[in-house]
PDB file of C-alpha atoms in Angstrom:
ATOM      1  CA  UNK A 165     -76.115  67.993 -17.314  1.00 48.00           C
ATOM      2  CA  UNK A 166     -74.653  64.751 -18.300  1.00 41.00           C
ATOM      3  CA  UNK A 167     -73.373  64.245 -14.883  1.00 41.00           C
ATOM      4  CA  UNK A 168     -76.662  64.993 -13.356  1.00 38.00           C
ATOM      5  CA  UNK A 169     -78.275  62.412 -15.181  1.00 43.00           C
ATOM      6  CA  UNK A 170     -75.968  59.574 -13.924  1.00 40.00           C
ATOM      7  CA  UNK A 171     -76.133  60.979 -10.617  1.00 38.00           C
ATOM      8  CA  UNK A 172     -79.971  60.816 -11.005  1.00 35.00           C
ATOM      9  CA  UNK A 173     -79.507  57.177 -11.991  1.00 43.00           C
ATOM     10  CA  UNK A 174     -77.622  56.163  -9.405  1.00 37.00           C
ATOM     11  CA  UNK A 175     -80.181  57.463  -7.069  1.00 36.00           C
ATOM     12  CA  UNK A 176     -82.518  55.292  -8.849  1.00 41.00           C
ATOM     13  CA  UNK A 177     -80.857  52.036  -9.377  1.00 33.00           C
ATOM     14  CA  UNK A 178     -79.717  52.553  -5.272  1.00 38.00           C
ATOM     15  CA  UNK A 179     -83.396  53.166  -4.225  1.00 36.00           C
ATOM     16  CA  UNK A 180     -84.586  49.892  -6.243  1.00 33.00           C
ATOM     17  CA  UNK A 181     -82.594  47.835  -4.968  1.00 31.00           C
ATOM     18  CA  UNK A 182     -82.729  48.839  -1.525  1.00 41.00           C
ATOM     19  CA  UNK A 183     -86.530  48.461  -1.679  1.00 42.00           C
ATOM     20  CA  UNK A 184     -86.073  44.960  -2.991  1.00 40.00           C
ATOM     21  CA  UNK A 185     -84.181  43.918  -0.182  1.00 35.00           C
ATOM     22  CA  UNK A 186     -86.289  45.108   2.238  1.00 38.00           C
ATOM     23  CA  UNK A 187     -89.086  43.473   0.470  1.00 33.00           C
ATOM     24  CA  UNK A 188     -87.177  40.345   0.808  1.00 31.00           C
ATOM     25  CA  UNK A 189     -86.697  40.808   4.444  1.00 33.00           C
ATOM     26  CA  UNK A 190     -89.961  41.581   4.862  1.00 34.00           C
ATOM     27  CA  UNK A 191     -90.816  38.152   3.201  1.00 35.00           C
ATOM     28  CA  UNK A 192     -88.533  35.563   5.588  1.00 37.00           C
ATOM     29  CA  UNK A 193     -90.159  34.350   8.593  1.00 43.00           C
ATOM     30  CA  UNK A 194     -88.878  35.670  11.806  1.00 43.00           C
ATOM     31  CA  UNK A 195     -86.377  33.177  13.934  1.00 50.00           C
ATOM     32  CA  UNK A 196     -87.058  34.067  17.987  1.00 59.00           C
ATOM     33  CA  UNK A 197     -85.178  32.543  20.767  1.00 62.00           C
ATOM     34  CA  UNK A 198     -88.359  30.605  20.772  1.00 75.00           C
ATOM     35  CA  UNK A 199     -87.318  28.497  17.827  1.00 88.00           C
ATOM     36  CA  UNK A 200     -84.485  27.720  18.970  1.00 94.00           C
ATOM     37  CA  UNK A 201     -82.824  24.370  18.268  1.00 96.00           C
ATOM     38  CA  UNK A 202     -80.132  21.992  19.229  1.00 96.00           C
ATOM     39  CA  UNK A 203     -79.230  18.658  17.364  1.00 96.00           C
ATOM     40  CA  UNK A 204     -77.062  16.194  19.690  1.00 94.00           C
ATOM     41  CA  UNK A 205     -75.248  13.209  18.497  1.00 93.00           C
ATOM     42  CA  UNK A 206     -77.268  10.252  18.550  1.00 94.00           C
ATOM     43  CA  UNK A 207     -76.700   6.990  20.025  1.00 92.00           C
ATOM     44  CA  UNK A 208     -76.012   3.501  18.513  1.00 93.00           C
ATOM     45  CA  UNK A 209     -77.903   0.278  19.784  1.00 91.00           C
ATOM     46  CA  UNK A 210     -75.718  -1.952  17.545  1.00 93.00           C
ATOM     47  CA  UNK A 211     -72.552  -0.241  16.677  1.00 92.00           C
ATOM     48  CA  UNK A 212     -71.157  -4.071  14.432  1.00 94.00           C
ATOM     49  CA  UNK A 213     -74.501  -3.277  12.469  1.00 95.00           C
ATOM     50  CA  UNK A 214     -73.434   0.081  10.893  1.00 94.00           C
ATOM     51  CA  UNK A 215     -69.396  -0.538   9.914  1.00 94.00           C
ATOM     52  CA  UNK A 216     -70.222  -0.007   6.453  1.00 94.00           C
ATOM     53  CA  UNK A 217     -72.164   3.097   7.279  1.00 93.00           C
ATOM     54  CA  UNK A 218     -69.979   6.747   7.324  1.00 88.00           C
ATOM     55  CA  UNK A 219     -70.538   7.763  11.316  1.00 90.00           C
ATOM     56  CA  UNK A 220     -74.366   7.665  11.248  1.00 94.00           C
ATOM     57  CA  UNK A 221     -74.429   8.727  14.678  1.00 93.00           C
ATOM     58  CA  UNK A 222     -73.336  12.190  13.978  1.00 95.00           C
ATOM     59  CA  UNK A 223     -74.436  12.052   9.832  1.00 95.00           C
ATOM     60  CA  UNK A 224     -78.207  11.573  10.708  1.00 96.00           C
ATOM     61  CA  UNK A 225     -78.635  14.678  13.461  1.00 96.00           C
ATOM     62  CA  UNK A 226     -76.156  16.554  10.888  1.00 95.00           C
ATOM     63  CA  UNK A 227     -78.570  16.186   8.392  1.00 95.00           C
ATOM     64  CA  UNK A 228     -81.801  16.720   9.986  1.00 96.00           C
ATOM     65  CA  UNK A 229     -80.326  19.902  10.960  1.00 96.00           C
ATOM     66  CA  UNK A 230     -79.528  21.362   8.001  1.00 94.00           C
ATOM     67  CA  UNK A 231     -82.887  20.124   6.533  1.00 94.00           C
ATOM     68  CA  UNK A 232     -84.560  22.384  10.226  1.00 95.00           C
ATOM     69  CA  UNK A 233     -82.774  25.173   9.051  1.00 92.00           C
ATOM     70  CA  UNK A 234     -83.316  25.114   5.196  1.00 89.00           C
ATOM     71  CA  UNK A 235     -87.275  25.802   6.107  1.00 78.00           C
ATOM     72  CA  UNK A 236     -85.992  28.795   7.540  1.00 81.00           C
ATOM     73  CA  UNK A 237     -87.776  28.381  10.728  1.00 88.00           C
ATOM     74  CA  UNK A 238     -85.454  27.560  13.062  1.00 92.00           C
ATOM     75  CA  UNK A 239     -82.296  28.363  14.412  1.00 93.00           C
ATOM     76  CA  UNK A 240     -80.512  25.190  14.575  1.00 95.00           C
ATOM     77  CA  UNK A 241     -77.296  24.550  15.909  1.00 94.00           C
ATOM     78  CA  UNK A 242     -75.707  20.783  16.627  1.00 92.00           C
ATOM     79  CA  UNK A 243     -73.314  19.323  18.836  1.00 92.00           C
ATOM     80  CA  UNK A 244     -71.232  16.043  18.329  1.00 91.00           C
ATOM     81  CA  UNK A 245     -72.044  14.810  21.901  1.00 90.00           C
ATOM     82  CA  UNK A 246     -74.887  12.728  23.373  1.00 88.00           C
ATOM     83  CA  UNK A 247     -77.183  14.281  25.372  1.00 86.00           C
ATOM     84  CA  UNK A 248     -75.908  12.223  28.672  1.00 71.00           C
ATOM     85  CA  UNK A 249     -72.801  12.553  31.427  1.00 59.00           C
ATOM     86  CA  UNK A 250     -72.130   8.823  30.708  1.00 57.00           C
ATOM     87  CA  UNK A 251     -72.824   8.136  27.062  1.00 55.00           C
ATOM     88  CA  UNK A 252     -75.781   5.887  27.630  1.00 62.00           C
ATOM     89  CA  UNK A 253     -78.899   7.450  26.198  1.00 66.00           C
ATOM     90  CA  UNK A 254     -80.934   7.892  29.469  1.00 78.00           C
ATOM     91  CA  UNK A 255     -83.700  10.458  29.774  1.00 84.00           C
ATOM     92  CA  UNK A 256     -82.482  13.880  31.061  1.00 89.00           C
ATOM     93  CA  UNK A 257     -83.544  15.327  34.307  1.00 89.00           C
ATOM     94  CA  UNK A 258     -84.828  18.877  34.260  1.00 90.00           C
ATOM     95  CA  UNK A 259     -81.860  19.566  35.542  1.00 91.00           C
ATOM     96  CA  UNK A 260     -79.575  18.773  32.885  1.00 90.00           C
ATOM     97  CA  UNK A 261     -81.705  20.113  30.062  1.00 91.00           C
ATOM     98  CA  UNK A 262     -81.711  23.348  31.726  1.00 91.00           C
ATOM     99  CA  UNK A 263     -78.428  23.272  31.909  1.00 91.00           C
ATOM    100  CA  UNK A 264     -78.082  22.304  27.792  1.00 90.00           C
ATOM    101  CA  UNK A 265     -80.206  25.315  26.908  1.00 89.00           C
ATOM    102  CA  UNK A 266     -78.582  27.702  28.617  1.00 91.00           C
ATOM    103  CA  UNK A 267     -75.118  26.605  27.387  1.00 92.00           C
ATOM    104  CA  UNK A 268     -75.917  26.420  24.063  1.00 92.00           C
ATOM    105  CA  UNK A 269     -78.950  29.250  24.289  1.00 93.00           C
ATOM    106  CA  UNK A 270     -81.627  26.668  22.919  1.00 94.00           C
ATOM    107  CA  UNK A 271     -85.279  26.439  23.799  1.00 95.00           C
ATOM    108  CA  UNK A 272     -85.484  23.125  21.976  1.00 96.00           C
ATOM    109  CA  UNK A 273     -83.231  20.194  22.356  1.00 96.00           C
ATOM    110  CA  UNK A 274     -83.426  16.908  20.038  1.00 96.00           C
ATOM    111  CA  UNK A 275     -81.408  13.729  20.338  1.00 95.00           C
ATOM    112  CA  UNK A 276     -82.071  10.011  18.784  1.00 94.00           C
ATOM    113  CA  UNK A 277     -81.648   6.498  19.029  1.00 94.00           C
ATOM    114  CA  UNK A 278     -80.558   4.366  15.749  1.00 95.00           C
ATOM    115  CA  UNK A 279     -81.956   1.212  17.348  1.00 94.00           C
ATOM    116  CA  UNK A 280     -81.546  -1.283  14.568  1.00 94.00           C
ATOM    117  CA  UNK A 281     -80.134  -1.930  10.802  1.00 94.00           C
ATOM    118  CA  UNK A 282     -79.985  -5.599  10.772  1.00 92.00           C
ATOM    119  CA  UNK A 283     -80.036  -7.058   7.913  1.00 92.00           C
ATOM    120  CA  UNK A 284     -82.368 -10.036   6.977  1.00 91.00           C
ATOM    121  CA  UNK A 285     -82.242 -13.342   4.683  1.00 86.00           C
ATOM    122  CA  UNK A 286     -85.335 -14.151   2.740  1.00 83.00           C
ATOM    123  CA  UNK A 287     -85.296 -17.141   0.773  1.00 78.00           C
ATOM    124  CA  UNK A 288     -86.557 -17.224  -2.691  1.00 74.00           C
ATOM    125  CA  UNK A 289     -87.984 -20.154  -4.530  1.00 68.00           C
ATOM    126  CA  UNK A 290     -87.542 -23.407  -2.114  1.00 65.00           C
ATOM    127  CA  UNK A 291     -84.067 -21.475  -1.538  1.00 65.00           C
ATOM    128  CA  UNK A 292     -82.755 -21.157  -4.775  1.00 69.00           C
ATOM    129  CA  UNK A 293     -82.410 -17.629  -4.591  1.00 72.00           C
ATOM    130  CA  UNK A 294     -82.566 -15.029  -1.532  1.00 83.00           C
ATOM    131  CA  UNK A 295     -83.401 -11.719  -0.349  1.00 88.00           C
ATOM    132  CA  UNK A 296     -81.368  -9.358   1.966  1.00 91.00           C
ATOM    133  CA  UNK A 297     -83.678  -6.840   3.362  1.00 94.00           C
ATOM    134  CA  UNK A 298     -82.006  -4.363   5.652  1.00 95.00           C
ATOM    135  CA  UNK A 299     -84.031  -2.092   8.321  1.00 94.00           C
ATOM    136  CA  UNK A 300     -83.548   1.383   9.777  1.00 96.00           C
ATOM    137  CA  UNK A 301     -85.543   2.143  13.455  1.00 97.00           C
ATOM    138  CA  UNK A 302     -84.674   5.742  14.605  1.00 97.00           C
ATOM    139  CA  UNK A 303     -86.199   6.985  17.826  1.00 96.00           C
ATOM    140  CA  UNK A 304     -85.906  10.882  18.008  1.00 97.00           C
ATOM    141  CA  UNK A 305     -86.397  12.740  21.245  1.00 96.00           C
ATOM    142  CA  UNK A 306     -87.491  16.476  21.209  1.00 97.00           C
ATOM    143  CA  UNK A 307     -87.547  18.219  24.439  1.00 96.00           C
ATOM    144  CA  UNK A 308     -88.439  21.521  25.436  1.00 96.00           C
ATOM    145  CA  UNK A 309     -84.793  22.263  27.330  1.00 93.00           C
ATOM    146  CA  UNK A 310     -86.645  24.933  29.243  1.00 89.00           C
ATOM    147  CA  UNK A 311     -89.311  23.760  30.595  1.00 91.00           C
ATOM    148  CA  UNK A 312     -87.704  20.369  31.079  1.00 92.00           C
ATOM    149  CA  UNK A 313     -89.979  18.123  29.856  1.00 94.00           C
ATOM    150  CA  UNK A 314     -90.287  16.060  26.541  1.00 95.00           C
ATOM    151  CA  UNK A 315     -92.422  16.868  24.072  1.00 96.00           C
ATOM    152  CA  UNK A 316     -92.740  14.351  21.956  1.00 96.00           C
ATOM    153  CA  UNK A 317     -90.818  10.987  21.144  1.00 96.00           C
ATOM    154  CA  UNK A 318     -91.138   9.632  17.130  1.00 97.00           C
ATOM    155  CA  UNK A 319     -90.351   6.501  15.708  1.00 97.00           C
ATOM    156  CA  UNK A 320     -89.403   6.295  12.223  1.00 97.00           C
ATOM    157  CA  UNK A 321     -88.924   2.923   9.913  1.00 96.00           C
ATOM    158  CA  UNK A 322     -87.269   2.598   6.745  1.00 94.00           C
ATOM    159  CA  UNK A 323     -86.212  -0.388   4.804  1.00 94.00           C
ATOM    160  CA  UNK A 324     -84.200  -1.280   1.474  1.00 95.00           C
ATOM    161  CA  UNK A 325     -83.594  -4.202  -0.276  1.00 94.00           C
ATOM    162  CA  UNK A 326     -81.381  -6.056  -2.406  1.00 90.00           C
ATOM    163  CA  UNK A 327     -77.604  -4.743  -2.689  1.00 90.00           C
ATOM    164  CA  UNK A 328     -77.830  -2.990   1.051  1.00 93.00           C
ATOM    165  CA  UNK A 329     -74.184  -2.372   1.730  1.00 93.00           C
ATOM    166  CA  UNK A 330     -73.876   1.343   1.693  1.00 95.00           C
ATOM    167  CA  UNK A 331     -69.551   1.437   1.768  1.00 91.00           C
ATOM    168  CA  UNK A 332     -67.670   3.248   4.501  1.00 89.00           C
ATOM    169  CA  UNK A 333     -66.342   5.301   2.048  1.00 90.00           C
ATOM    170  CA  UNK A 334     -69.230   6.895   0.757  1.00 91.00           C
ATOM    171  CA  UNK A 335     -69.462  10.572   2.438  1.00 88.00           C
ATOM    172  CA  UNK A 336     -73.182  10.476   4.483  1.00 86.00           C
ATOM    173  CA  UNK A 337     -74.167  13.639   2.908  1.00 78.00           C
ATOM    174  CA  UNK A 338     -72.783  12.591  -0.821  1.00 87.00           C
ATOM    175  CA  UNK A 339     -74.996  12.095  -4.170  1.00 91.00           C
ATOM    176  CA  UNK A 340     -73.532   8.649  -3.946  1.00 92.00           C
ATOM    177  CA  UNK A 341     -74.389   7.921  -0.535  1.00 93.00           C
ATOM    178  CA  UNK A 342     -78.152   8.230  -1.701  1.00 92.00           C
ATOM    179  CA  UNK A 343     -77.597   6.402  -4.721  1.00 93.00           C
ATOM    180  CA  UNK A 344     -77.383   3.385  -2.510  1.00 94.00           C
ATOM    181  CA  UNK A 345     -80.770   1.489  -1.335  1.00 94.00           C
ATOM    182  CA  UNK A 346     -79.913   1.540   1.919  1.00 95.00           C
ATOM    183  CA  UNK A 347     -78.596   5.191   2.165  1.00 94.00           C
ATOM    184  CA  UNK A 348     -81.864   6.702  -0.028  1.00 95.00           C
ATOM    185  CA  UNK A 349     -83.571   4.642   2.720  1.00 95.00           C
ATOM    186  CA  UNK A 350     -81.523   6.669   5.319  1.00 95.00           C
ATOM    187  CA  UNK A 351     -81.976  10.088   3.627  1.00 95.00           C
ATOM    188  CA  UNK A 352     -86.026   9.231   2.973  1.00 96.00           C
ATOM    189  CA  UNK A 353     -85.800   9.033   6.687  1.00 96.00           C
ATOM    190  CA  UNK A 354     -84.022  12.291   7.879  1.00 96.00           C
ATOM    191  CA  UNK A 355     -86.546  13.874   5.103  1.00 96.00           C
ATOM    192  CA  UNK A 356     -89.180  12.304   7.392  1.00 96.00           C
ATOM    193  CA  UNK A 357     -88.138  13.648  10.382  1.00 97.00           C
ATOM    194  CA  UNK A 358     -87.337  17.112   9.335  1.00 96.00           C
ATOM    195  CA  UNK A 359     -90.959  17.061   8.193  1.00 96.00           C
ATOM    196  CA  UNK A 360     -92.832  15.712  11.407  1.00 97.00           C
ATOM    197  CA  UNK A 361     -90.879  17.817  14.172  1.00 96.00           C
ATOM    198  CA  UNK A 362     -91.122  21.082  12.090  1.00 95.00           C
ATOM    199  CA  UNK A 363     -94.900  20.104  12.181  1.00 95.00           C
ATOM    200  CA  UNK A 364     -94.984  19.568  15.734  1.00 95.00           C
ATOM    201  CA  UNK A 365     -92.621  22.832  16.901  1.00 95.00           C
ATOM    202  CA  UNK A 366     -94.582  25.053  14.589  1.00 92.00           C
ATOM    203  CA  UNK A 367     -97.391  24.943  16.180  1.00 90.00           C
ATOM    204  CA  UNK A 368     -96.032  25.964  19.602  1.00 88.00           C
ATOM    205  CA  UNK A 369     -96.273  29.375  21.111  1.00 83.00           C
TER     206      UNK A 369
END
């Protein structure tokens, strides 16, 4: 008796749980090949203007992936190299983008431009004092690799002042790193564009 009551148990405890997971299941949006997307490096206008800054060009599309997939959906995958046979950021022919999704099996393909983080002297009080202010201007790219044709092209501006050295040894994806003006200004960013292309893929059928 006492061993059909544990077995009973078991039964039990086996047939909640598995309910609960298909519950949960049930409850995560469906990823199709149709949400599909690849992250490529980006490029760098002004390569001098970012030596303090750990590898933005592949930090920045590394992040805004993993902030595609945490919404959970996309499937995102990323690449280290520029989407280009001669590392200049040109636009892609039809041709080529066809050729990226069906490598990588990706309906979507996004790539950027970090075109400027210059940093600028404001003078203070008949020049007794000064300002640095330091600038971030991203252009992303998102294509639909398929259809060969781009979708939509953003243009996102940050800015930080005072202390706007970030430190090359501060990991792009570290607690630390966002500590910094400039890299919360970076990470504000990436948050930014995470939020306005999963806005603008959503929507497509």
């Amino acid at each position: 008796m006492h061993l059909l009551r544990t077995y009973l148990s078991v039964l039990s405890l086996t047939f909640l749980l598995m309910s609960g997971l298909c519950l949960a299941q049930a409850l995560l949006p469906t990823r199709d090949a149709g949400r599909s997307v690849l992250l490529t490096g980006f490029a760098v206008a002004h390569p001098t203007q970012l030596i303090d800054i750990d590898d933005i060009a592949q930090g920045f599309p590394r992040e805004l992936a993993r902030r595609l997939e945490q919404g959970q959906q996309f499937s995102v995958r990323s690449t280290p190299e520029l989407l280009s046979f001669n590392w200049q950021l040109n636009p892609p022919t039809p041709k080529m983008l066809a050729q990226v999704a069906e490598t990588y099996k990706a309906r979507y393909v996004i790539s950027g431009d970090v075109r400027d983080a210059g940093i600028r002297i404001q003078p203070l009080m008949f020049g007794l004092w000064e300002k640095k202010i330091r600038a971030l201007d991203v252009e992303i790219y998102v294509y639909d690799a398929q259809a060969g044709t781009l979708i939509e092209r953003f243009k996102f501006t940050g800015s930080a002042t005072g202390d706007v050295l970030v430190g090359k040894d501060y990991s792009f994806d570290g607690e630390a790193f966002r500590f910094t003006p400039f890299g919360k200004a970076i990470d504000d960013l990436i948050e930014q564009s995470a939020q306005a292309i999963s806005a603008r893929l959503i929507v497509r059928p």
